[in-house]
CSV table of C-alpha atoms and ligand atoms in Angstrom, one decimal:
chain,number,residue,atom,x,y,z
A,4,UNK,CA,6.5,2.8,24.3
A,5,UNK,CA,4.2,0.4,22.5
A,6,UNK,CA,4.1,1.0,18.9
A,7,UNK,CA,-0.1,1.6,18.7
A,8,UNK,CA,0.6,4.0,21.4
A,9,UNK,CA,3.2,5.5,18.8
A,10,UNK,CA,1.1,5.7,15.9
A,11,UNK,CA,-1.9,7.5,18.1
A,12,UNK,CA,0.1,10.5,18.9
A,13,UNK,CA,2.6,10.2,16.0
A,14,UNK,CA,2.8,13.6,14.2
A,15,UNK,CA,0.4,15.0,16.5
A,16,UNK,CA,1.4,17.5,18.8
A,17,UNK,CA,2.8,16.9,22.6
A,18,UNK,CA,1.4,17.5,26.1
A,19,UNK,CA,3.9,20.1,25.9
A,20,UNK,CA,2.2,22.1,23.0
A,21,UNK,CA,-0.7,24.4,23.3
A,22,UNK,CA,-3.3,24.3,21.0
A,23,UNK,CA,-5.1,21.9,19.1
A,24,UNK,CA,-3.9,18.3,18.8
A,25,UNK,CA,-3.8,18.4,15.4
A,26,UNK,CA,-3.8,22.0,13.3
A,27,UNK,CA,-6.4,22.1,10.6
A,28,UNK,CA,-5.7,22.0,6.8
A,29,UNK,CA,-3.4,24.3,5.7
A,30,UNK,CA,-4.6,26.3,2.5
A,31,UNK,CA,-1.9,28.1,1.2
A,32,UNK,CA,-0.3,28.8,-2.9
A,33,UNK,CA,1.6,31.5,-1.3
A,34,UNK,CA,3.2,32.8,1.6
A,35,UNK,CA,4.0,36.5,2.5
A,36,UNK,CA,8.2,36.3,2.4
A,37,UNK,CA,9.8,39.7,1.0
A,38,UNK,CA,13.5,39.8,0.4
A,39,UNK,CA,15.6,36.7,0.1
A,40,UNK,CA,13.4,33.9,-0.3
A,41,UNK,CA,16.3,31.4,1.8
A,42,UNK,CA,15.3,33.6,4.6
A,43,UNK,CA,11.7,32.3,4.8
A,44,UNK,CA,10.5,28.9,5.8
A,45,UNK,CA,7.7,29.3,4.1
A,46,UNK,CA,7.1,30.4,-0.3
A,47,UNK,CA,5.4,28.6,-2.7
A,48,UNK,CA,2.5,25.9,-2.0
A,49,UNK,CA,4.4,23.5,-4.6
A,50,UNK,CA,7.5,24.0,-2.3
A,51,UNK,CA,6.2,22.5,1.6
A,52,UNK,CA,3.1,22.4,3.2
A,53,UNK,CA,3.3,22.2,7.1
A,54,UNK,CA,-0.1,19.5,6.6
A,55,UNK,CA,2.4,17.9,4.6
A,56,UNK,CA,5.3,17.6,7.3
A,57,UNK,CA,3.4,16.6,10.1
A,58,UNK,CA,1.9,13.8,8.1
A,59,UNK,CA,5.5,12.9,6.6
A,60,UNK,CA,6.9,12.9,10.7
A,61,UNK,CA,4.2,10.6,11.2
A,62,UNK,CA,4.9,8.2,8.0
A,63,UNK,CA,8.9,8.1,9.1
A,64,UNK,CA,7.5,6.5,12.9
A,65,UNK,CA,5.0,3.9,11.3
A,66,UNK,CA,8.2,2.9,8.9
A,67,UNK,CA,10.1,2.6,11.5
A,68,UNK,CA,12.9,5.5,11.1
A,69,UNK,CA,13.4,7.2,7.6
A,70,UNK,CA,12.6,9.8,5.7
A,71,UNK,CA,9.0,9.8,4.2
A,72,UNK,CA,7.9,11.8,1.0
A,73,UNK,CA,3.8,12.2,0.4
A,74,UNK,CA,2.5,12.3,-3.0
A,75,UNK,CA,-0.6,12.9,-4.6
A,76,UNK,CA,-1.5,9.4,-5.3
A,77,UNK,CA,0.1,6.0,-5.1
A,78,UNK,CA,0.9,5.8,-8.6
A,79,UNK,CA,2.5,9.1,-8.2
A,80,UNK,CA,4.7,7.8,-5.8
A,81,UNK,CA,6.0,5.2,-7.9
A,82,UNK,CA,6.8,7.1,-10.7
A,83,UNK,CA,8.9,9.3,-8.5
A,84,UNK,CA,11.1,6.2,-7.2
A,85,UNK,CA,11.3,5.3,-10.9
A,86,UNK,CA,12.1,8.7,-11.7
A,87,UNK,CA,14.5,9.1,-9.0
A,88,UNK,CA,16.2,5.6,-9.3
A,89,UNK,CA,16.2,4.7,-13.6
A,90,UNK,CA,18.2,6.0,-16.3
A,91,UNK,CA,18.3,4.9,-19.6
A,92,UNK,CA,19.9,1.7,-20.0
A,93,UNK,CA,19.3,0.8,-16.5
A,94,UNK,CA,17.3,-2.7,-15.7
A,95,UNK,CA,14.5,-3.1,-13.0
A,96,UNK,CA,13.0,-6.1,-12.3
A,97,UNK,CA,9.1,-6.5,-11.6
A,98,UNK,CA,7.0,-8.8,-10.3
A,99,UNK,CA,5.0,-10.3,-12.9
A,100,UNK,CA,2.1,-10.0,-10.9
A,101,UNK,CA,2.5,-6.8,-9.5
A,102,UNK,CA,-0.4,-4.3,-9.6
A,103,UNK,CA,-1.6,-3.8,-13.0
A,104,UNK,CA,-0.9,0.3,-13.2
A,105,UNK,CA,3.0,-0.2,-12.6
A,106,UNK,CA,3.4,-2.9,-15.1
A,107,UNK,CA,1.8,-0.4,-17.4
A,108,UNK,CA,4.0,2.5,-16.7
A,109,UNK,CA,7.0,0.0,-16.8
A,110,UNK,CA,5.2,-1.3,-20.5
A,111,UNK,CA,5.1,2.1,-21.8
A,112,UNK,CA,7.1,5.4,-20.3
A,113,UNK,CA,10.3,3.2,-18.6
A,114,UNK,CA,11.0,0.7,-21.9
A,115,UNK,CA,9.9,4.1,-24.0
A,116,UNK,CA,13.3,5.5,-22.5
A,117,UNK,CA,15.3,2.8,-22.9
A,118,UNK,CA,14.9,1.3,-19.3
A,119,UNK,CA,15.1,-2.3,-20.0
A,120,UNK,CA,12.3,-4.4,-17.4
A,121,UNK,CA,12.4,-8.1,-16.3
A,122,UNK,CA,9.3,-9.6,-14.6
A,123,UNK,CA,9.1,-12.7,-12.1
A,124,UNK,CA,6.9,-14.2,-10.0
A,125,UNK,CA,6.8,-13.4,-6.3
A,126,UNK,CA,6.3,-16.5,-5.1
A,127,UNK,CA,9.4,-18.7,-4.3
A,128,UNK,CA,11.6,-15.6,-4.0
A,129,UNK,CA,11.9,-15.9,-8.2
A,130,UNK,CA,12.7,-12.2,-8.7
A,131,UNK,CA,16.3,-13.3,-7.3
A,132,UNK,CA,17.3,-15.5,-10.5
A,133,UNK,CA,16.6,-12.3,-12.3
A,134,UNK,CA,18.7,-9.8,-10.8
A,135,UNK,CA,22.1,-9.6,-12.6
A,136,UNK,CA,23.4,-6.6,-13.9
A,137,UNK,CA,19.7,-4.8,-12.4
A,138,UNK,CA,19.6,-1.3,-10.6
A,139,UNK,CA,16.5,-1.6,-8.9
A,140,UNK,CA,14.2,-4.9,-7.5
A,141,UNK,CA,10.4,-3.8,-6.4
A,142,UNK,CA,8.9,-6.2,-4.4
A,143,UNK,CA,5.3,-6.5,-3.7
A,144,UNK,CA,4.3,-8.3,-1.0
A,145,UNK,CA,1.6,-10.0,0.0
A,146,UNK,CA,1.0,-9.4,-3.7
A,147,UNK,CA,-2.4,-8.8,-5.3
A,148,UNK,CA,-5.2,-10.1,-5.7
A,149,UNK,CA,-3.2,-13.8,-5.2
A,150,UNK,CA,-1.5,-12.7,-2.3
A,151,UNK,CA,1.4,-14.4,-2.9
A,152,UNK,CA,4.2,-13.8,-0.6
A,153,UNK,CA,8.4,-13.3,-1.0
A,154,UNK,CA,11.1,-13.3,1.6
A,155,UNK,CA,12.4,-9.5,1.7
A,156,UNK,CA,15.4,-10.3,3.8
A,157,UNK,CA,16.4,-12.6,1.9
A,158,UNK,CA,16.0,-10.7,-1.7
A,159,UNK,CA,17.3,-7.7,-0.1
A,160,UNK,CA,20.6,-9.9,0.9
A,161,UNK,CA,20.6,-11.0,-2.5
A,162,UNK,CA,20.2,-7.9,-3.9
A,163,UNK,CA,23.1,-6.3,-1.4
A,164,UNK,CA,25.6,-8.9,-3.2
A,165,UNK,CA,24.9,-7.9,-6.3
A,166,UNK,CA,24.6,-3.7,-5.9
A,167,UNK,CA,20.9,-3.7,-6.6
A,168,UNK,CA,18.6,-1.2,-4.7
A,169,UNK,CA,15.7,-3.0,-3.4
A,170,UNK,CA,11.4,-1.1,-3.4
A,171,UNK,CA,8.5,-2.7,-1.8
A,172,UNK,CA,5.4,-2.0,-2.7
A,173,UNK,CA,3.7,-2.3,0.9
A,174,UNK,CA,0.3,-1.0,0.2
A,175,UNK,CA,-1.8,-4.3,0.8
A,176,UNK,CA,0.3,-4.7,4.2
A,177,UNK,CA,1.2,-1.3,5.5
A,178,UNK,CA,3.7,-0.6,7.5
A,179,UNK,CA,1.5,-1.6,10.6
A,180,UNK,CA,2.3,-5.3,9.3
A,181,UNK,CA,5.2,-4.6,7.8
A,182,UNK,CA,8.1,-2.4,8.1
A,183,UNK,CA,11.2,-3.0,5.0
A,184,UNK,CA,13.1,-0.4,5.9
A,185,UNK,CA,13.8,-2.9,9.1
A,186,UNK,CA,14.2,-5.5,6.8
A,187,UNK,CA,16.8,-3.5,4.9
A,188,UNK,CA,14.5,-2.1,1.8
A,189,UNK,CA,16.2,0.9,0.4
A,190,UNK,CA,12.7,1.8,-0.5
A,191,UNK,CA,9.2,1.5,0.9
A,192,UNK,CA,6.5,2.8,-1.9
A,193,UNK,CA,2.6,2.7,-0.6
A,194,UNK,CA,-0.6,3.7,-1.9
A,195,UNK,CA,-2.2,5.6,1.2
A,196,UNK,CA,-5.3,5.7,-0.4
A,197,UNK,CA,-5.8,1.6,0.9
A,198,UNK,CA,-6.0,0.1,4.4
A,199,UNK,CA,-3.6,2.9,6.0
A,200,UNK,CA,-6.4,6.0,6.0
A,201,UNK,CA,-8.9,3.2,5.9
A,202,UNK,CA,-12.1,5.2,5.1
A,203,UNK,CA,-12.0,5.3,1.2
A,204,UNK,CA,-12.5,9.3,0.6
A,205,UNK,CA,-9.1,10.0,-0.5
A,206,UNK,CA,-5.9,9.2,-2.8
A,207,UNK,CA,-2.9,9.2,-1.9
A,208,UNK,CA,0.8,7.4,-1.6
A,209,UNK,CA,4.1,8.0,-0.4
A,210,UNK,CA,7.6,6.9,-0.5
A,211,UNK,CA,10.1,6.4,2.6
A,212,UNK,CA,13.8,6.2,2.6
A,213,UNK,CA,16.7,5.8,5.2
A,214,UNK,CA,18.8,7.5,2.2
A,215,UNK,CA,19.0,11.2,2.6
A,216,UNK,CA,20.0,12.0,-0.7
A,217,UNK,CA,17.2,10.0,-2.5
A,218,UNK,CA,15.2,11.8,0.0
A,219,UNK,CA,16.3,15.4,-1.1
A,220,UNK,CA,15.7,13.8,-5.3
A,221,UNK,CA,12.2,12.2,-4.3
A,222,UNK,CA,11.5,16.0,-2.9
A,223,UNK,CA,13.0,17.0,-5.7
A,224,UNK,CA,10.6,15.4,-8.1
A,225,UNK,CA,7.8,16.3,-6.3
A,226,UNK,CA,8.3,19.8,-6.5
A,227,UNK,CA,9.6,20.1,-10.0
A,228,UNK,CA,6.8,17.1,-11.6
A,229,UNK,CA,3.5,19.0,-9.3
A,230,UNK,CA,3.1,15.4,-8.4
A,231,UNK,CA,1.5,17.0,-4.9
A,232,UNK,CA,-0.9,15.7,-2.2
A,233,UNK,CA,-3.4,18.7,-1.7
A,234,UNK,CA,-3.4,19.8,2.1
A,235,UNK,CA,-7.1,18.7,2.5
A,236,UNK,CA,-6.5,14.8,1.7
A,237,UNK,CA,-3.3,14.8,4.2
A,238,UNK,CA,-5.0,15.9,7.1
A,239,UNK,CA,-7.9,13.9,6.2
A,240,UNK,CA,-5.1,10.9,6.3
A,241,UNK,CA,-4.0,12.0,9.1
A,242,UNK,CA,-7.1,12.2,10.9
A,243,UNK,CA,-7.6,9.1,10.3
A,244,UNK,CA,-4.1,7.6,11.6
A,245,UNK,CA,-4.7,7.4,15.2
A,246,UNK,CA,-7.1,4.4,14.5
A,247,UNK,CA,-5.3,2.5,12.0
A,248,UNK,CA,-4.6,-0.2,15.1
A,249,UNK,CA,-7.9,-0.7,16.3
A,250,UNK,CA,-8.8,-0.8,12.3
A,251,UNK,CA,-6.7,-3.2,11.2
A,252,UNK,CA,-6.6,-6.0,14.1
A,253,UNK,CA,-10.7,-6.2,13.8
A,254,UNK,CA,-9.7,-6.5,10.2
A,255,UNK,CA,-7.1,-8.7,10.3
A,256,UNK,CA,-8.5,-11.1,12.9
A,257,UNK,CA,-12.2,-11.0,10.7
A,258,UNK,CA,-10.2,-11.6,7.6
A,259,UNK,CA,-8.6,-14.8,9.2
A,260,UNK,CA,-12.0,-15.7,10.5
A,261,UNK,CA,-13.2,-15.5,6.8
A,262,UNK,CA,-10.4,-17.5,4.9
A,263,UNK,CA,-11.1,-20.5,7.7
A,264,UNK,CA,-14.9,-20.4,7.0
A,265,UNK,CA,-14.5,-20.8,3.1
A,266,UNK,CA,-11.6,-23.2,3.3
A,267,UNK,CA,-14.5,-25.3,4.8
A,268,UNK,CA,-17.0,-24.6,2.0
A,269,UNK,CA,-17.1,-27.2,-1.0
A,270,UNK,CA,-18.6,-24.4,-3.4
A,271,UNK,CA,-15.0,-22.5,-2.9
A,272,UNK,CA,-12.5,-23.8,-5.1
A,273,UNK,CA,-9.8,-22.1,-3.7
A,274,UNK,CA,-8.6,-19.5,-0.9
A,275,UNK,CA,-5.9,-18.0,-1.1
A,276,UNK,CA,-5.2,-16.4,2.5
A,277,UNK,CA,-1.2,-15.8,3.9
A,278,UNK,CA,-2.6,-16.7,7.3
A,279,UNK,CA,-3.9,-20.2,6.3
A,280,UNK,CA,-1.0,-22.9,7.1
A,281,UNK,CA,-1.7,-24.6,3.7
A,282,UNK,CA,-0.7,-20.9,2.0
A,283,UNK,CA,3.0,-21.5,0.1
A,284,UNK,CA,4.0,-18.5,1.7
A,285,UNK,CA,2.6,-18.8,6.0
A,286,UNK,CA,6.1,-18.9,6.9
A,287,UNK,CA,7.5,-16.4,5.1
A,288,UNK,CA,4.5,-14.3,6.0
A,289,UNK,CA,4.5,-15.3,10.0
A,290,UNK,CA,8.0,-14.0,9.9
A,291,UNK,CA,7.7,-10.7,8.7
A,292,UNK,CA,4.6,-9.8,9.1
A,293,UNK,CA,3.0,-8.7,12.5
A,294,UNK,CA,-0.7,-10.2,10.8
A,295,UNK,CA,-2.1,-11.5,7.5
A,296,UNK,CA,-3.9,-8.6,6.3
A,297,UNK,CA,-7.1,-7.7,5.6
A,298,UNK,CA,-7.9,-9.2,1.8
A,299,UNK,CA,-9.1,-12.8,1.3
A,300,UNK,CA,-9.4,-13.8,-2.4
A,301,UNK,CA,-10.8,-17.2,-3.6
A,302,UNK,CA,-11.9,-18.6,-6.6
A,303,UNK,CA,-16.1,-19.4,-7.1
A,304,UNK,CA,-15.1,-21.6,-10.5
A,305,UNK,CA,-16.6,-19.4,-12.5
A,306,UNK,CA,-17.9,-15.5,-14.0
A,307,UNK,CA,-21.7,-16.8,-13.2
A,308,UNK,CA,-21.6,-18.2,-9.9
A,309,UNK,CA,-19.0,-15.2,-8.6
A,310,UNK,CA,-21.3,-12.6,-10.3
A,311,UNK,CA,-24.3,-14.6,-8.6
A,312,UNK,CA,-22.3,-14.4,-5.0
A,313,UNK,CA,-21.3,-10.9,-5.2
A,314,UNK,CA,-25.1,-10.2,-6.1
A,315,UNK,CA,-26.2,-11.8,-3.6
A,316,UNK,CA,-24.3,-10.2,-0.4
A,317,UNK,CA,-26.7,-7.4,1.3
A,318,UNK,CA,-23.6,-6.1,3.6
A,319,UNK,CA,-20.5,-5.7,1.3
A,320,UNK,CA,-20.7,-3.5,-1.4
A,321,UNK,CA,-19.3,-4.5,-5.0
A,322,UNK,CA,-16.3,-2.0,-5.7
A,323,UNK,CA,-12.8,-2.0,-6.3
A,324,UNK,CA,-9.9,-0.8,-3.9
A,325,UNK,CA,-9.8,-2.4,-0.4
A,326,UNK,CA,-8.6,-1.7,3.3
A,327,UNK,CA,-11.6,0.3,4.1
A,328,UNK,CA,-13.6,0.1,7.3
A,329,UNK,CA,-16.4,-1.1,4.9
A,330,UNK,CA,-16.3,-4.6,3.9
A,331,UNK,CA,-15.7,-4.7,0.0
A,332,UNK,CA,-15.5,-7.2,-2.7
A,333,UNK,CA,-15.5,-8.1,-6.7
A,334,UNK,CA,-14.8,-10.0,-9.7
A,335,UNK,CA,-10.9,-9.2,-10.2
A,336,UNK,CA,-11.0,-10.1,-13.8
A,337,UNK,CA,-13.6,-8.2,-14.8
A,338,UNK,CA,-11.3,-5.1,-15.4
A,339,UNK,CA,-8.9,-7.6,-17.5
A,340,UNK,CA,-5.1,-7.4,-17.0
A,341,UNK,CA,-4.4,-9.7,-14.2
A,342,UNK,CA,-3.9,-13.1,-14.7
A,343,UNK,CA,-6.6,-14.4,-12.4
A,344,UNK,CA,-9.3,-16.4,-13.3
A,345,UNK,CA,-13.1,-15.8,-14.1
A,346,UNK,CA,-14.5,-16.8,-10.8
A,347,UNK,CA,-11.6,-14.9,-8.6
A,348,UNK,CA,-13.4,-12.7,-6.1
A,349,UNK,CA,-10.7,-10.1,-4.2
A,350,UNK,CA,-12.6,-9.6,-0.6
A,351,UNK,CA,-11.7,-6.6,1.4
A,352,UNK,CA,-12.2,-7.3,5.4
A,353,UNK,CA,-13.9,-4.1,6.7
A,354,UNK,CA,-14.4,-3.1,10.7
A,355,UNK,CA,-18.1,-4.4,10.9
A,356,UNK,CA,-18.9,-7.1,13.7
A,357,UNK,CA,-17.3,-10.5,11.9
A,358,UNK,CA,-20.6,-12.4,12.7
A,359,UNK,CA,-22.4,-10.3,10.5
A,360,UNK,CA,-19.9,-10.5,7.8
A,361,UNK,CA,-19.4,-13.7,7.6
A,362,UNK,CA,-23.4,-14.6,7.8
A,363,UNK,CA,-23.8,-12.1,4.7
A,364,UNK,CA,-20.9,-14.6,2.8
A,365,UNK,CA,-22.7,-17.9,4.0
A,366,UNK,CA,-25.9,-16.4,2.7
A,367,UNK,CA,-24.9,-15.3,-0.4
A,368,UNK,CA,-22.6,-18.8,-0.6
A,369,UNK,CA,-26.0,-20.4,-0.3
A,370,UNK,CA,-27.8,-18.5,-3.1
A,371,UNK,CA,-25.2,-19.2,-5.8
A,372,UNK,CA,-26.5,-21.5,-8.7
B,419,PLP,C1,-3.8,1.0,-5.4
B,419,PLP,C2,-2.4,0.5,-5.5
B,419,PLP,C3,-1.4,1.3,-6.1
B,419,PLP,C4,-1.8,2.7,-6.7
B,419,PLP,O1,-2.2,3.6,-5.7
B,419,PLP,P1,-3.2,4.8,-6.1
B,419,PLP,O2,-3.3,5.5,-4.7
B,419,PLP,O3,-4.5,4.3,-6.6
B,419,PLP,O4,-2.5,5.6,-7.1
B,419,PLP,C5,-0.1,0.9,-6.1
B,419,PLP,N1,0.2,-0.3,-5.7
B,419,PLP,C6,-0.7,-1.2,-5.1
B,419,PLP,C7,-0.3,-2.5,-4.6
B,419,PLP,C8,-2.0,-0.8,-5.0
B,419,PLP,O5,-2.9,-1.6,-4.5
């Protein structure tokens, strides 16, 4: 079967079920189970949701096999691999441009309990002079908002040799684009919040393993940390599943559209786009990725003339996050923390008609200073 045709039904009930397609939200803190507890499938809200394990079914197709765990937010998702994967003493190595919030927690709780971390770049595969004597490599690619791109077979190889597990952070891809549990990824961590639901109302991440056991201890945490997706956001996401094809080819094939157009303009200084041939990382990206993505990001020289651009567009709102149906952009460094410069605008590639998107750009191109 064709894997769109897989991700339409995927979770969702068969031909064979009565019923709805997809049962509503399910509401629950508590279940009526007398007696021995083991004897009920159902007890305690915190426990299992059956939102929950539909949407987790689905999750385990679109990675391609595995086990998937849904969390409350993305950033809850990677604290539970951390959780799950770091002791004290143990080393895990970062990519230095990695999104902001994980450097952070790396910065503060892991080094705060003696986890020692090591950053590198993501481009060039650089994480893989770093990992001697490491327990765990996350990956994030294409990174953000520079979209640089690394080889995951070949760090996961690299990794293999030297007993280090191997995370990648596949939120700007999703596993539509790109599956690392194929590409032998112990881990694949991903804020759902992004491109996969697509229609920016609600937060959300999850982690999928092939490993049982680190299945059972992600579980695990979720339970015993309340680090729990609430029933309402999960159907939500997985209302909104069914279309992530149609969603993300118009965005992907817009997006590509966009990075040519501005590769062409003298007022952009630079585009950095994993489909353009001149990106460092095409090939890498061609290779294991089914399309580039929906997020262009290119440099306007400077705060003024970026501020004056985003101003300037009638169509795409200003805002953070990206992946939605509605096209999206800003000024990366005006929350600090990423090494970006001033005139770096992160564009998010919604599902509008490409003509109008890219006539709000030109137009608002044209009105910069
Ligand atoms: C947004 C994001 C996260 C965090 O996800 P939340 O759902 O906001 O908690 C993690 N990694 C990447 C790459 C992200 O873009």
């Amino acid at each position: 079967m064709h894997r769109d045709t897989e991700i339409v039904h995927a979770g969702y009930r068969r031909k064979t079920d009565t019923g709805p397609f997809l049962a509503g939200p399910q509401f629950s803190s508590t279940y009526a189970s007398p007696g021995d507890p083991s004897a009920h499938a159902l007890t305690y809200g915190r426990f299992h949701n059956p939102t929950w394990t539909v949407w987790e079914e689905a999750l385990g197709i679109l990675e391609g096999g595995g086990h998937a765990v849904a969390f409350a937010s993305g950033m809850a998702a990677v604290n539970a691999l951390f959780g799950v994967t770091l002791k004290p003493g143990d080393t895990v190595v970062l990519p230095a441009d990695s999104y902001y919030a994980i450097r952070r927690v790396a910065s503060t709780w892991l080094e705060s309990i003696g986890v020692r971390v090591r950053l590198a770049s993501t481009r060039d595969n650089a994480q893989a002079s770093v990992l001697e004597g490491a327990r765990l490599l996350c990956l994030e690619t294409p990174s953000n908002p520079m979209l640089d791109v690394c080889d995951i077979r070949e760090l996961v190889a690299a990794a293999r040799d030297r007993g280090v597990l191997v995370a990648v952070d596949n939120t700007t891809a999703t596993a539509y684009l790109q599956q690392p549990l194929t590409l032998g990824a112990t881990f694949v961590v991903a804020s759902d919040t992004k491109a996969l639901t697509g229609h920016s109302d609600l937060i959300l991440g999850h982690v999928a393993t092939a490993d049982p056991a680190f299945a059972d201890a992600l579980r695990a945490w979720r339970t015993h940390h309340g680090a729990i997706p609430g029933p309402m956001e999960v159907w939500l996401a997985h209302r909104s599943l069914p279309t992530l094809p149609l969603r993300l080819s118009r965005q992907c094939a817009s997006a590509a559209r966009l990075a040519g157009l501005l590769a062409a303009r003298p007022e952009v200084a630079a585009v950095h786009y994993p489909g353009l041939s001149t990106h460092p990382g095409y090939a890498v990206a061609a290779r294991q990725m089914s399309a580039f993505g929906s997020i262009v990001s290119f440099d306007l020289g400077s705060r003024s003339r970026a501020e004056a651009f985003l101003g300037a567009l009638t169509l795409v709102r200003e805002a953070t996050s990206f992946g939605g149906v509605h096209s999206m952009a800003e000024r990366r460094a005006r929350w600090g923390g990423d090494a970006v410069s001033e005139g770096l605008v992160r564009f998010s590639v919604g599902c509008e008609a490409a003509d109008d998107i890219l006539h709000d750009v030109e137009a608002a191109l044209a009105a910069m200073p």
